[in-house]
mmCIF file of C-alpha atoms in Angstrom:
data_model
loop_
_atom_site.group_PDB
_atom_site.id
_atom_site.type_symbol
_atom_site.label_atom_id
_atom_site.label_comp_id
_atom_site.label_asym_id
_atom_site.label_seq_id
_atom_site.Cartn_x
_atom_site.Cartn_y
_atom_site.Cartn_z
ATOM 1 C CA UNK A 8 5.473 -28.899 -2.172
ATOM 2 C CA UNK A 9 6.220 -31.205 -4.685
ATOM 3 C CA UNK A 10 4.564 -29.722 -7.646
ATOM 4 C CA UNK A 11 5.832 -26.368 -6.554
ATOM 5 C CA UNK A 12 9.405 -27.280 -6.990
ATOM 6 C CA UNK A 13 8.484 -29.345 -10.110
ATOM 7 C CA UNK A 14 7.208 -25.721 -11.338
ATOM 8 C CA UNK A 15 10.535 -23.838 -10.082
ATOM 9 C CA UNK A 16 12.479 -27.117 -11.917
ATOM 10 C CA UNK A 17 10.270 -26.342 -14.912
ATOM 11 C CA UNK A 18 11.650 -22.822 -15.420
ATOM 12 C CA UNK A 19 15.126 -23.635 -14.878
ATOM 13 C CA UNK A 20 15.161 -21.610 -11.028
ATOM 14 C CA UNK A 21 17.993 -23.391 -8.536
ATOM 15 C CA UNK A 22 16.560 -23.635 -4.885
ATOM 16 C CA UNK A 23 16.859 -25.067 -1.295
ATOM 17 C CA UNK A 24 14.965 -26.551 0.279
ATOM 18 C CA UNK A 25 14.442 -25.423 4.578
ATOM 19 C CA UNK A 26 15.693 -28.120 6.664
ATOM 20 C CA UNK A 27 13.729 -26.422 9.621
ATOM 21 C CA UNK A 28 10.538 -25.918 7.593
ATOM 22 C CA UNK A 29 9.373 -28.668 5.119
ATOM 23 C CA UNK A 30 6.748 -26.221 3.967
ATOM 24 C CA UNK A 31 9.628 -23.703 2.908
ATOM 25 C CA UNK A 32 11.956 -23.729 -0.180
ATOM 26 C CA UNK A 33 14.472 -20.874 -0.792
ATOM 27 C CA UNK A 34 16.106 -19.169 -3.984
ATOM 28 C CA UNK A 35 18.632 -16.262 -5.118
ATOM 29 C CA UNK A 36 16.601 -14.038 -8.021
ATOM 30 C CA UNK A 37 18.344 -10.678 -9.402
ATOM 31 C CA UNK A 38 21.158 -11.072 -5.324
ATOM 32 C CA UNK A 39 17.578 -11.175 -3.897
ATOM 33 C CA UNK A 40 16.664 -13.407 -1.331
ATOM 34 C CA UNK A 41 13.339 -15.062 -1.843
ATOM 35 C CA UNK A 42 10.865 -17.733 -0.086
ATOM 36 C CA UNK A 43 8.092 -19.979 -1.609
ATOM 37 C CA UNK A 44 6.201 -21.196 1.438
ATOM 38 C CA UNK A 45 2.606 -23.525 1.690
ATOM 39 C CA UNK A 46 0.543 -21.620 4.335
ATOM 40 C CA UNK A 47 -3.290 -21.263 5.275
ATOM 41 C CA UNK A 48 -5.786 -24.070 5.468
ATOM 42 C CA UNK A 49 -4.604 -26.921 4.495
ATOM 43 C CA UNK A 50 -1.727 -25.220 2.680
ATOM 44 C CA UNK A 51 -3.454 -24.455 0.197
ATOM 45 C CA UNK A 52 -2.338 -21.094 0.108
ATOM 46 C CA UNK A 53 1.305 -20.684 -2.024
ATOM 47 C CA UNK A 54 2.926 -17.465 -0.635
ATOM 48 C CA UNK A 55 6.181 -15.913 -2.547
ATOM 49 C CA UNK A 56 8.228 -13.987 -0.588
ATOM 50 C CA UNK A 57 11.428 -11.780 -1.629
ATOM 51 C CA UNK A 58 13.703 -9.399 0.815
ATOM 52 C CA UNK A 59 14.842 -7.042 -0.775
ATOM 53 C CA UNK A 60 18.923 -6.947 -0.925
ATOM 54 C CA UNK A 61 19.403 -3.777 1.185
ATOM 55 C CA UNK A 62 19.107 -3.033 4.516
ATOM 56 C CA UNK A 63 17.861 0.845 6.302
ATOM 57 C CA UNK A 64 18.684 2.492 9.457
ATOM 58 C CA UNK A 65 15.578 2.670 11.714
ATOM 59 C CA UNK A 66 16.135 6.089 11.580
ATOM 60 C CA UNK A 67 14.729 5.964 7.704
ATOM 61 C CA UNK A 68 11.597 3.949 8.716
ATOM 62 C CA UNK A 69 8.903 6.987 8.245
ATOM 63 C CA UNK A 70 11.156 7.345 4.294
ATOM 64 C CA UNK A 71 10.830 3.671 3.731
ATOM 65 C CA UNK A 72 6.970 2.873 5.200
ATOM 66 C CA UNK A 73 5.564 6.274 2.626
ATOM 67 C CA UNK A 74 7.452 4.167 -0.342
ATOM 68 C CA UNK A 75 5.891 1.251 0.345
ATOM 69 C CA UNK A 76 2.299 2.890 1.170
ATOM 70 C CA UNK A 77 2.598 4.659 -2.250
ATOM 71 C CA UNK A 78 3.374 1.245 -4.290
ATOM 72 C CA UNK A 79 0.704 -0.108 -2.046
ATOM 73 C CA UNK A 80 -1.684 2.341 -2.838
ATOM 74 C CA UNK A 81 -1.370 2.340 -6.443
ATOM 75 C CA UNK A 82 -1.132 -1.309 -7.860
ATOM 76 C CA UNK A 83 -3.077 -4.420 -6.624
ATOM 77 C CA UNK A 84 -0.057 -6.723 -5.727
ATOM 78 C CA UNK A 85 2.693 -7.237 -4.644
ATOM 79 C CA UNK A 86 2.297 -6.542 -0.999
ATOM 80 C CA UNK A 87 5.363 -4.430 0.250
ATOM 81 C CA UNK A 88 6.580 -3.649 3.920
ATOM 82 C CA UNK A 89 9.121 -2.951 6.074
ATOM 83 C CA UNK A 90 10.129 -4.751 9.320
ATOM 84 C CA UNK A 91 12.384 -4.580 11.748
ATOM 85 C CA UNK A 92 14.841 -7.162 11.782
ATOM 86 C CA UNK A 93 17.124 -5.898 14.614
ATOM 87 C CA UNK A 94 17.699 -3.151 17.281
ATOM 88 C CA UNK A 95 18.894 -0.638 14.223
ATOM 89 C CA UNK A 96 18.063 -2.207 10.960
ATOM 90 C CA UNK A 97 14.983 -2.829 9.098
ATOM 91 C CA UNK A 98 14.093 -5.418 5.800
ATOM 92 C CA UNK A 99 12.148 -4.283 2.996
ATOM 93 C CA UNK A 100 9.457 -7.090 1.660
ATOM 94 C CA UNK A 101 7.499 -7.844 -0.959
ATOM 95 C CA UNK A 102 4.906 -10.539 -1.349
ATOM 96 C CA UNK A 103 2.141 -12.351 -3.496
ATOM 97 C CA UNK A 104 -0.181 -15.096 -1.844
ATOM 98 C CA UNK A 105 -2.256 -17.352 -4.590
ATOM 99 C CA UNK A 106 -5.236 -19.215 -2.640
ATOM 100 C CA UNK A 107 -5.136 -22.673 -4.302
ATOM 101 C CA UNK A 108 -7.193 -24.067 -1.628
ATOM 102 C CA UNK A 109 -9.494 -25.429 -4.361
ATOM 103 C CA UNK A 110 -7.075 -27.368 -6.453
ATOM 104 C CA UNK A 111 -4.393 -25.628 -9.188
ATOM 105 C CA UNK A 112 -3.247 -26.765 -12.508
ATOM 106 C CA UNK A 113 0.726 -26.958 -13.101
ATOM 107 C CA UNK A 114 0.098 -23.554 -15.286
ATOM 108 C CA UNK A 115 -1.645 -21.715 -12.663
ATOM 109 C CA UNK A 116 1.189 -22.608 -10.113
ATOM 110 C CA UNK A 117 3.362 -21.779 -13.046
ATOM 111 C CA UNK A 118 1.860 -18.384 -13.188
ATOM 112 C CA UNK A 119 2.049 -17.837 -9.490
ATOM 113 C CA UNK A 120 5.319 -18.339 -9.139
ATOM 114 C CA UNK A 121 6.419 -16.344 -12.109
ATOM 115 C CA UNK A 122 3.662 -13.340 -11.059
ATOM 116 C CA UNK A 123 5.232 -13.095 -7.341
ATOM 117 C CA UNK A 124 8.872 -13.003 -8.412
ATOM 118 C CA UNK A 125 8.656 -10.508 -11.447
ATOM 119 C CA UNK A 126 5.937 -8.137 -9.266
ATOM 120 C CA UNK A 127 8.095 -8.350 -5.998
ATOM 121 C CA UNK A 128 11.323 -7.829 -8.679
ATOM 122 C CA UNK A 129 9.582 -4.752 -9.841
ATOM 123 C CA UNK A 130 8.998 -3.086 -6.450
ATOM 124 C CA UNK A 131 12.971 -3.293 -5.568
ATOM 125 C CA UNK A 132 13.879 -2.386 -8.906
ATOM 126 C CA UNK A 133 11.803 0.806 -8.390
ATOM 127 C CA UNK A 134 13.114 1.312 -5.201
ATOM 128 C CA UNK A 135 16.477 1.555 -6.082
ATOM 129 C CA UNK A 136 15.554 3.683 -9.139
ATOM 130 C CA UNK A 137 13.338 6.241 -7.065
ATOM 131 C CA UNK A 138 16.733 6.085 -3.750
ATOM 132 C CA UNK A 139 19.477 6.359 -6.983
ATOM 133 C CA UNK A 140 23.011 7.265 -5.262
ATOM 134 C CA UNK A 141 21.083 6.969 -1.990
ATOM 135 C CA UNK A 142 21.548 3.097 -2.139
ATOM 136 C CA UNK A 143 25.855 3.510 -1.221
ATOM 137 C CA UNK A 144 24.475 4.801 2.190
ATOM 138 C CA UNK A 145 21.739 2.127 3.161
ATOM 139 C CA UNK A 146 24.152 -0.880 4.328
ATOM 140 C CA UNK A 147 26.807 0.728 5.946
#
C-alpha cells in the first residue's frame, strides 16, 4: 500500500485512505469516484476501480449491459459492468487489475495506476458521448 500511494503522491492525485479497509485507498478523477485496492494472493494483485458518476433505472439494465458488452467486446481492458446497487438503481463500473504478484518497479505501478484511470476515464467518457441529452434523465 505504501508504494501505491507513494505512486498516486508522485503524480500529484489527492486520496483517502478506507478506515474500514487498510487494503483500500479512495480518489475523485474527472466527479468520478474511484478505488485502488491490494487483492489476490498475497495482494499482489493492484485493482483500479472507478464508478461511473451516473446512476440508471433498472428498467435500462438490458440498454446499459449491450454498452458495456460492446466496449467489452472490442478492446482488451478496462473491464466494464453494471450492478445493482439498490431495489431501482444500478452503478456502471469500470476496472483494470495488474498481477504484481512477482514483484513491480515504481514505473510499472506508475503505469498501472495511470493505465486503469485513463482506460476506465475513457469508457464513461464514451458513455456519455454515445447517451448525449439522455444523461438529464439517468439520476432523477
Amino acid at each position: 500500500m505504501a508504494r501505491l500511494e507513494e505512486s498516486l503522491t508522485r503524480h500529484g492525485y489527492a486520496f483517502v485512505e478506507d478506515d474500514e479497509h487498510a487494503e483500500i485507498v479512495r480518489a475523485r478523477f474527472d466527479d468520478y469516484r474511484f478505488q485502488f485496492m491490494l487483492t489476490g494472493e498475497d495482494l499482489g494483485v493492484l485493482q483500479t476501480r472507478g464508478r461511473w458518476s451516473h446512476s440508471v433505472d433498472v428498467s435500462r439494465k438490458v440498454e446499459m449491459v449491450k454498452l458495456c458488452n460492446e466496449w467489452n467486446m472490442n478492446r482488451i481492458w478496462p473491464k466494464v459492468y453494471v450492478r445493482r446497487e439498490s431495489e431501482g438503481l444500478l452503478g456502471v463500473y469500470g476496472e483494470l487489475a495488474a498481477d504484481f504478484r512477482a514483484g513491480a518497479l515504481d514505473s510499472q505501478i506508475d503505469s498501472a495506476v495511470k493505465c486503469g484511470l485513463s482506460t476506465v476515464i475513457a469508457f464513461f467518457h464514451s458513455l456519455e458521448e454515445r447517451l448525449g441529452a439522455e444523461l438529464d434523465d439517468l439520476d432523477t
